[in-house]
Amino acid sequence: MVKIPAFEVEQWMDTYENTPGVLNIAETCASSISISQLAEFHSKSKDGSAPPVIDFSRPMTYGAIRGSDELRRNIAALYEGGDDHAAGALAPKDIIVTPGAIAANHLVFYTLIGPGDHVVCVFPTYQQLYTIPETLGAEVSLWRLKAEDQYVPDVSELERLIKKNTKMIVINNPNNPTGATTPRAVLAKVIEIARKHDIIVFSDEVYRPLYHGLPESDIPPSALSLGYQKVVATSSMSKAWALAGIRLGWIASRDKGIIEQLAMARDYTTISVSQLDDQVARYALSAEVRPALLRRNIELARTNLALLEKFVQDHADVCSWVKPTAGTTAFIRFSQKNGKPIDDEAFCKDVLDKSKVMFLPGTRCFGHGHDFNGFVRIGYVNGTDVVQKALENLHAYVAEHLS
Ligand SMILES: Cc1ncc(COP(=O)(O)O)c(C=O)c1O
């Protein structure tokens, strides 16, 4: 049997997120909304003529196997035509719906990667993206993001990591945990290298399009929109759309062969997704709802990031960061006043114990044998009241304990 290492982020969340009285700033979803709140984002909600979110009269059949046409049309509309005008916009046939991005990611690796393959994966990132290919018998090279590069991947390093058997390059844009954006020009170079070596580019875009810190002109497109066929992108309703509880994600690709391979493998684990989830997601991504919902989440991210930035500035003697430009997470390094990094795991446990504030230790959850001494990941797009109170408590903790 394959030995499956612990998924550290998920284990940490599971262990601590139900601590009584917890101020959870570990969670990475834009503060989740209810179905009733979702209905209020509909452009016709004010005059009472908005349709209901769920049609309760529908028989609960399996529904459309790959996801309803309407949902897949709405998902396709999230991707621009891109630089390759010949490629055009995405269509429903280019999308497969899955139970969350976590299942989408798993399916991509399970279908496309096996023993003898080599995979390059940006690092740090969501552990699933390098651990699953390893458990499938592939060799994985980590492509390190560095604070001194603002966590933008260094493409010359990518060239050095490519081998004869490199099957896939895995990127994560916007990145978890750093909140950094990979710019369009860098994406284009990644695509150029992949094309030269005939490598699949797999882009986890679960935090797209939560671009809240960049001028419009600097917002990169999806990796799907740069004119290369062999790109697979995943995403979901959890982060930018504040609907993690419906467990709805997807895989998108312009490569018909890849989509058919994925659909065939998916038959063994997922007949279809919940038809209630499909209805909610299609409503949230409809042209009448999507703009207002995204605006709410971008505004929430901006408001809360300003609070976090003030905290980092006020505590510059003990913490430092590369300010995030997108997504919901920040990777912050804490040290003693003498500059010695704190033990991040002991720090997270002690902060939770003494001040009820929960966030994640960098080394344990993102280290994979490498060391992120002193780093913690904070999810700052939770409710503003939670973030505010958590930062007040953290301020008091730091004043007393980081000398
Ligand atoms: C980069 C990344 N990908 C995928 C996921 C899984 O998201 P979900 O299954 O809720 O869509 C997460 C969740 O934290 C994530 O951070």
Coordinates of C-alpha atoms and ligand atoms in Angstrom, one line a residue:
M1 CA 0.0 0.0 0.0
V2 CA 1.2 3.5 -0.8
K3 CA 2.4 5.5 2.3
I4 CA 0.5 8.8 2.4
P5 CA 2.1 11.5 4.4
A6 CA -0.1 13.7 6.6
F7 CA -1.6 16.8 4.9
E8 CA -0.3 19.2 7.5
V9 CA -2.5 22.3 6.8
E10 CA -5.7 20.2 6.9
Q11 CA -4.7 18.4 10.1
W12 CA -3.8 21.6 11.8
M13 CA -7.2 23.1 10.9
D14 CA -9.0 20.0 12.0
T15 CA -7.2 19.9 15.3
Y16 CA -7.6 23.6 16.3
E17 CA -10.5 25.3 14.4
N18 CA -13.1 24.2 16.9
T19 CA -11.3 25.5 20.0
P20 CA -13.9 27.2 22.1
G21 CA -13.8 31.0 21.6
V22 CA -11.3 30.8 18.8
L23 CA -10.5 33.8 16.7
N24 CA -9.8 32.0 13.4
I25 CA -7.5 33.9 11.1
A26 CA -6.2 30.6 9.7
E27 CA -9.1 30.1 7.4
T28 CA -8.4 31.0 3.7
C29 CA -11.9 31.5 2.4
A30 CA -13.3 34.9 1.8
S31 CA -15.7 35.1 4.8
S32 CA -18.4 32.5 3.9
I33 CA -21.9 33.6 3.1
S34 CA -25.2 31.9 3.6
I35 CA -27.7 31.0 0.8
S36 CA -30.0 33.8 2.0
Q37 CA -27.1 36.3 1.8
L38 CA -26.2 35.0 -1.7
A39 CA -29.7 35.9 -2.9
E40 CA -29.1 39.5 -1.9
F41 CA -26.3 39.8 -4.4
H42 CA -28.7 39.3 -7.3
S43 CA -29.1 42.5 -9.3
K44 CA -32.9 42.2 -9.0
S45 CA -33.0 41.4 -5.3
K46 CA -34.0 44.9 -4.3
D47 CA -37.3 44.8 -6.4
G48 CA -38.1 41.3 -5.2
S49 CA -38.0 39.8 -8.7
A50 CA -34.8 37.8 -8.4
P51 CA -35.3 34.0 -8.9
P52 CA -34.8 31.7 -5.9
V53 CA -31.3 30.3 -5.5
I54 CA -32.5 26.7 -5.4
D55 CA -35.5 25.3 -7.3
F56 CA -36.8 22.8 -4.7
S57 CA -39.2 21.2 -7.2
R58 CA -36.5 19.6 -9.2
P59 CA -36.2 15.8 -8.8
M60 CA -32.8 14.9 -7.3
T61 CA -31.4 12.9 -10.2
Y62 CA -27.7 12.6 -10.7
G63 CA -28.1 15.5 -13.2
A64 CA -25.6 16.2 -15.9
I65 CA -22.5 14.1 -15.3
R66 CA -19.8 16.7 -16.0
G67 CA -21.8 19.6 -14.5
S68 CA -24.9 21.3 -15.8
D69 CA -24.5 23.3 -19.0
E70 CA -25.6 26.5 -17.4
L71 CA -23.0 26.1 -14.6
R72 CA -20.2 25.2 -17.1
R73 CA -21.2 28.2 -19.3
N74 CA -20.9 30.5 -16.2
I75 CA -17.5 29.0 -15.3
A76 CA -16.3 29.3 -18.9
A77 CA -17.2 33.0 -18.7
L78 CA -14.6 33.5 -16.0
Y79 CA -11.8 32.9 -18.5
E80 CA -10.9 35.6 -21.0
G81 CA -10.2 34.8 -24.6
G82 CA -6.6 35.6 -23.8
D83 CA -3.7 36.5 -26.0
D84 CA -4.2 33.6 -28.4
H85 CA -7.3 35.0 -30.2
A86 CA -7.5 31.9 -32.3
A87 CA -8.2 29.9 -29.1
G88 CA -11.2 32.1 -28.3
A89 CA -13.2 31.9 -25.1
L90 CA -13.7 28.7 -23.2
A91 CA -16.8 26.6 -23.8
P92 CA -18.8 24.3 -21.4
K93 CA -17.1 21.3 -23.1
D94 CA -13.8 22.6 -21.7
I95 CA -14.9 22.3 -18.1
I96 CA -15.4 19.4 -15.7
V97 CA -17.1 20.0 -12.4
T98 CA -15.7 18.4 -9.3
P99 CA -16.4 18.3 -5.5
G100 CA -14.1 21.2 -4.7
A101 CA -10.7 22.2 -6.1
I102 CA -9.1 19.6 -3.8
A103 CA -10.8 16.8 -5.8
A104 CA -10.0 18.6 -9.1
N105 CA -6.3 18.7 -8.2
H106 CA -6.3 15.1 -7.1
L107 CA -8.0 14.0 -10.4
V108 CA -5.5 16.0 -12.5
F109 CA -2.5 14.2 -10.9
Y110 CA -4.2 10.8 -10.6
T111 CA -5.0 10.9 -14.3
L112 CA -1.9 12.5 -15.8
I113 CA 1.0 11.5 -13.5
G114 CA 2.7 8.2 -12.7
P115 CA 5.9 6.4 -11.9
G116 CA 8.8 7.6 -14.0
D117 CA 7.4 11.1 -14.5
H118 CA 9.1 14.2 -13.2
V119 CA 7.0 17.1 -11.9
V120 CA 8.2 20.6 -11.1
C121 CA 6.1 22.4 -8.4
V122 CA 6.4 25.9 -7.1
F123 CA 7.2 26.0 -3.4
P124 CA 5.9 27.0 -0.9
T125 CA 2.3 26.1 -1.9
Y126 CA -0.7 24.0 -0.9
Q127 CA 0.9 20.7 0.1
Q128 CA -1.4 18.6 -2.1
L129 CA 0.3 20.0 -5.2
Y130 CA 3.6 18.3 -4.5
T131 CA 2.7 15.4 -2.1
I132 CA 0.1 13.8 -4.4
P133 CA 2.5 13.4 -7.4
E134 CA 5.1 12.0 -5.0
T135 CA 2.6 9.4 -3.7
L136 CA 1.9 8.5 -7.3
G137 CA 5.5 7.5 -7.7
A138 CA 6.7 10.6 -9.6
E139 CA 9.9 12.5 -8.8
V140 CA 9.1 16.1 -7.7
S141 CA 11.4 19.1 -7.8
L142 CA 10.5 22.1 -5.8
W143 CA 10.7 25.4 -7.5
R144 CA 11.5 27.8 -4.6
L145 CA 9.8 31.2 -4.4
K146 CA 12.0 33.7 -2.6
A147 CA 11.0 36.7 -0.4
E148 CA 13.7 38.7 -2.1
D149 CA 12.0 38.2 -5.5
Q150 CA 8.6 39.1 -3.9
Y151 CA 7.8 35.4 -4.3
V152 CA 7.6 35.7 -8.0
P153 CA 8.9 32.5 -9.6
D154 CA 12.4 32.8 -11.2
V155 CA 12.1 31.4 -14.7
S156 CA 15.9 30.8 -15.1
E157 CA 15.6 28.5 -12.2
L158 CA 12.8 26.6 -13.9
E159 CA 15.0 26.0 -16.9
R160 CA 17.6 24.3 -14.6
L161 CA 14.9 22.1 -13.1
I162 CA 13.6 20.7 -16.3
K163 CA 14.6 17.1 -17.1
K164 CA 14.0 14.7 -20.0
N165 CA 11.0 13.1 -18.2
T166 CA 9.4 16.3 -16.9
K167 CA 5.7 15.8 -17.5
M168 CA 4.2 18.7 -15.7
I169 CA 5.0 22.2 -14.2
V170 CA 2.7 23.1 -11.3
I171 CA 2.0 26.7 -10.5
N172 CA -0.4 28.3 -8.1
N173 CA -1.6 31.8 -9.0
P174 CA -2.4 33.7 -6.8
N175 CA -0.1 31.8 -4.4
N176 CA -1.1 30.2 -1.1
P177 CA 0.6 31.0 1.4
T178 CA 2.4 34.1 0.2
G179 CA -0.5 35.9 -1.4
A180 CA 1.9 36.8 -4.3
T181 CA 0.8 37.2 -7.9
T182 CA 2.8 35.6 -10.8
P183 CA 2.7 38.4 -13.4
R184 CA 1.6 37.9 -17.0
A185 CA 5.2 38.2 -18.4
V186 CA 6.4 35.4 -16.1
L187 CA 3.4 33.2 -17.0
A188 CA 4.3 33.8 -20.6
K189 CA 7.8 32.6 -20.0
V190 CA 6.6 29.5 -18.2
I191 CA 4.4 28.7 -21.1
E192 CA 7.3 29.2 -23.6
I193 CA 9.5 26.8 -21.7
A194 CA 6.6 24.3 -21.4
R195 CA 5.9 24.5 -25.1
K196 CA 9.6 24.0 -26.0
H197 CA 9.7 20.8 -24.0
D198 CA 6.1 19.7 -24.6
I199 CA 5.2 19.8 -20.8
I200 CA 1.8 20.2 -19.3
V201 CA 1.3 23.4 -17.3
F202 CA -1.1 22.8 -14.3
S203 CA -2.2 26.0 -12.7
D204 CA -4.1 25.9 -9.4
E205 CA -6.1 29.2 -9.6
V206 CA -8.4 28.7 -6.6
Y207 CA -7.7 32.3 -5.4
R208 CA -8.4 33.9 -8.8
P209 CA -9.9 36.4 -9.4
L210 CA -9.4 37.9 -6.0
Y211 CA -6.9 40.5 -7.2
H212 CA -7.3 43.3 -4.7
G213 CA -3.9 44.9 -4.6
L214 CA -2.9 45.4 -8.2
P215 CA -3.8 48.1 -10.8
E216 CA -6.2 46.7 -13.4
S217 CA -3.4 46.6 -16.0
D218 CA -1.2 44.3 -13.9
I219 CA -3.8 41.6 -13.2
P220 CA -2.6 38.5 -15.0
P221 CA -4.9 36.3 -17.1
S222 CA -5.5 32.6 -16.3
A223 CA -2.7 30.4 -17.5
L224 CA -5.4 29.0 -19.9
S225 CA -5.4 32.3 -21.8
L226 CA -1.9 32.4 -23.0
G227 CA -2.2 30.5 -26.2
Y228 CA -0.9 27.1 -25.2
Q229 CA -3.1 24.0 -25.5
K230 CA -1.5 21.8 -22.8
V231 CA -2.7 23.9 -19.8
V232 CA -5.0 22.6 -17.1
A233 CA -6.4 25.0 -14.6
T234 CA -8.4 24.2 -11.4
S235 CA -10.5 26.5 -9.2
S236 CA -13.6 26.5 -7.0
M237 CA -16.4 28.4 -5.3
S238 CA -14.5 28.3 -1.9
K239 CA -12.2 31.2 -1.8
A240 CA -13.0 34.1 -4.1
W241 CA -16.7 33.3 -4.1
A242 CA -17.1 32.7 -0.3
L243 CA -19.1 29.4 -0.8
A244 CA -16.7 26.6 0.5
G245 CA -19.6 24.7 2.0
I246 CA -21.1 23.8 -1.3
R247 CA -18.0 21.9 -2.2
L248 CA -17.9 22.8 -5.9
G249 CA -14.8 23.1 -8.0
W250 CA -13.7 22.5 -11.5
I251 CA -11.0 21.6 -14.0
A252 CA -10.7 23.7 -17.2
S253 CA -8.5 22.9 -20.3
R254 CA -8.6 23.7 -24.0
D255 CA -7.0 20.3 -24.6
K256 CA -9.8 18.0 -25.6
G257 CA -7.6 14.9 -25.1
I258 CA -6.7 15.9 -21.6
I259 CA -10.4 16.7 -20.8
E260 CA -11.5 13.3 -22.0
Q261 CA -8.8 11.5 -20.1
L262 CA -9.8 13.3 -16.9
A263 CA -13.5 12.6 -17.5
M264 CA -12.8 8.9 -18.0
A265 CA -10.8 8.7 -14.7
R266 CA -13.4 10.8 -12.9
D267 CA -16.1 8.2 -13.7
Y268 CA -14.5 6.0 -11.0
T269 CA -14.9 8.4 -8.2
T270 CA -17.6 11.0 -9.0
I271 CA -20.7 10.3 -11.0
S272 CA -21.8 13.9 -10.7
V273 CA -21.6 16.6 -8.0
S274 CA -24.6 17.4 -5.7
Q275 CA -27.4 18.9 -7.7
L276 CA -28.0 21.4 -4.9
D277 CA -24.4 22.5 -5.1
D278 CA -24.6 22.8 -8.9
Q279 CA -27.7 25.1 -8.6
V280 CA -26.1 27.3 -6.0
A281 CA -22.8 27.7 -7.9
R282 CA -24.6 28.5 -11.2
Y283 CA -26.6 31.2 -9.4
A284 CA -23.5 32.7 -7.8
L285 CA -21.5 32.8 -11.1
S286 CA -24.4 34.1 -13.1
A287 CA -24.0 37.6 -14.7
E288 CA -26.7 38.9 -12.4
V289 CA -24.9 37.9 -9.2
R290 CA -21.1 37.5 -9.8
P291 CA -20.0 41.1 -10.1
A292 CA -21.6 42.2 -6.7
L293 CA -20.3 39.0 -4.9
L294 CA -16.8 39.6 -6.2
R295 CA -16.9 43.2 -5.3
R296 CA -17.9 42.3 -1.7
N297 CA -15.0 39.9 -1.4
I298 CA -12.4 42.3 -2.9
E299 CA -13.6 45.1 -0.6
L300 CA -13.4 42.8 2.4
A301 CA -9.9 41.8 1.4
R302 CA -8.8 45.4 1.0
T303 CA -10.3 46.5 4.3
N304 CA -8.8 43.7 6.3
L305 CA -5.4 43.8 4.5
A306 CA -5.1 47.5 5.6
L307 CA -5.6 46.3 9.2
L308 CA -3.0 43.6 8.9
E309 CA -0.6 46.0 7.2
K310 CA -0.9 48.5 10.1
F311 CA -0.2 45.6 12.5
V312 CA 2.9 44.6 10.6
Q313 CA 4.1 48.3 10.4
D314 CA 3.4 48.8 14.1
H315 CA 5.3 45.7 15.0
A316 CA 8.2 46.1 12.5
D317 CA 10.6 45.2 15.3
V318 CA 9.2 41.6 15.5
C319 CA 7.6 40.9 12.2
S320 CA 8.1 41.3 8.4
W321 CA 6.4 40.2 5.2
V322 CA 6.1 40.7 1.5
K323 CA 2.7 42.4 1.3
P324 CA 0.2 40.2 -0.6
T325 CA -1.3 41.5 -3.8
A326 CA -4.1 38.9 -4.2
G327 CA -5.9 36.0 -2.6
T328 CA -6.6 35.7 1.1
T329 CA -3.3 34.7 2.8
A330 CA -0.2 36.4 4.1
F331 CA 3.1 34.8 5.0
I332 CA 4.5 36.7 8.0
R333 CA 7.9 36.1 9.7
F334 CA 8.0 36.7 13.5
S335 CA 11.2 37.1 15.5
Q336 CA 12.3 38.2 18.9
K337 CA 13.3 41.8 19.2
N338 CA 17.0 40.7 18.9
G339 CA 16.1 39.3 15.4
K340 CA 16.1 35.6 16.3
P341 CA 13.2 33.9 14.6
I342 CA 10.6 32.4 16.9
D343 CA 9.8 28.7 16.8
D344 CA 6.7 29.0 14.6
E345 CA 4.9 25.9 15.8
A346 CA 5.4 26.6 19.5
F347 CA 4.4 30.3 18.8
C348 CA 1.1 29.3 17.0
K349 CA 0.2 26.9 19.9
D350 CA 1.1 29.4 22.6
V351 CA -0.8 32.3 20.9
L352 CA -3.9 30.1 20.5
D353 CA -3.6 29.0 24.1
K354 CA -3.1 32.5 25.6
S355 CA -5.0 34.7 23.3
K356 CA -7.4 32.4 21.3
V357 CA -5.9 33.6 18.0
M358 CA -5.5 30.8 15.5
F359 CA -3.1 30.8 12.5
L360 CA -0.7 28.3 11.0
P361 CA 2.9 27.5 11.5
G362 CA 5.0 27.9 8.3
T363 CA 7.6 25.1 8.8
R364 CA 5.1 22.4 9.8
C365 CA 2.4 23.2 7.2
F366 CA 4.5 24.4 4.3
G367 CA 8.1 23.3 5.0
H368 CA 8.2 19.7 3.5
G369 CA 11.6 19.2 5.1
H370 CA 12.6 22.8 4.4
D371 CA 12.6 25.4 7.1
F372 CA 10.4 28.4 7.3
N373 CA 11.7 29.5 10.6
G374 CA 9.5 32.0 12.3
F375 CA 6.9 32.1 9.4
V376 CA 3.2 31.9 10.0
R377 CA 0.3 32.0 7.5
I378 CA -2.6 34.3 8.3
G379 CA -5.9 34.3 6.4
Y380 CA -7.0 37.9 6.6
V381 CA -10.3 37.8 4.5
N382 CA -12.3 36.5 7.4
G383 CA -14.9 38.8 9.0
T384 CA -13.5 42.2 9.7
D385 CA -14.6 42.0 13.4
V386 CA -12.8 38.7 13.8
V387 CA -9.6 40.0 12.1
Q388 CA -9.7 43.2 14.2
K389 CA -10.2 41.4 17.5
A390 CA -7.5 38.8 16.6
L391 CA -5.0 41.5 15.8
E392 CA -5.8 43.3 19.1
N393 CA -5.2 40.1 21.0
L394 CA -2.0 39.4 19.0
H395 CA -0.7 42.9 19.8
A396 CA -1.2 42.2 23.5
Y397 CA 0.5 38.8 23.2
V398 CA 3.5 40.3 21.3
A399 CA 3.9 43.1 23.8
E400 CA 4.1 40.6 26.7
H401 CA 6.0 37.7 25.1
L402 CA 8.3 38.8 22.3
S403 CA 10.9 40.8 24.1
Ligands
LIG1 C1 -4.1 26.4 -3.4 C2 -5.3 25.6 -3.0 N1 -5.9 24.7 -3.8 C3 -7.0 24.0 -3.5 C4 -7.6 24.2 -2.3 C5 -8.9 23.4 -2.0 O1 -10.0 24.2 -2.1 P1 -11.5 23.6 -2.2 O2 -11.4 22.1 -2.2 O3 -12.2 24.1 -1.0 O4 -12.0 24.2 -3.5 C6 -7.1 25.1 -1.4 C7 -7.7 25.2 0.0 O5 -7.2 25.8 0.9 C8 -5.9 25.8 -1.7 O6 -5.4 26.7 -0.9

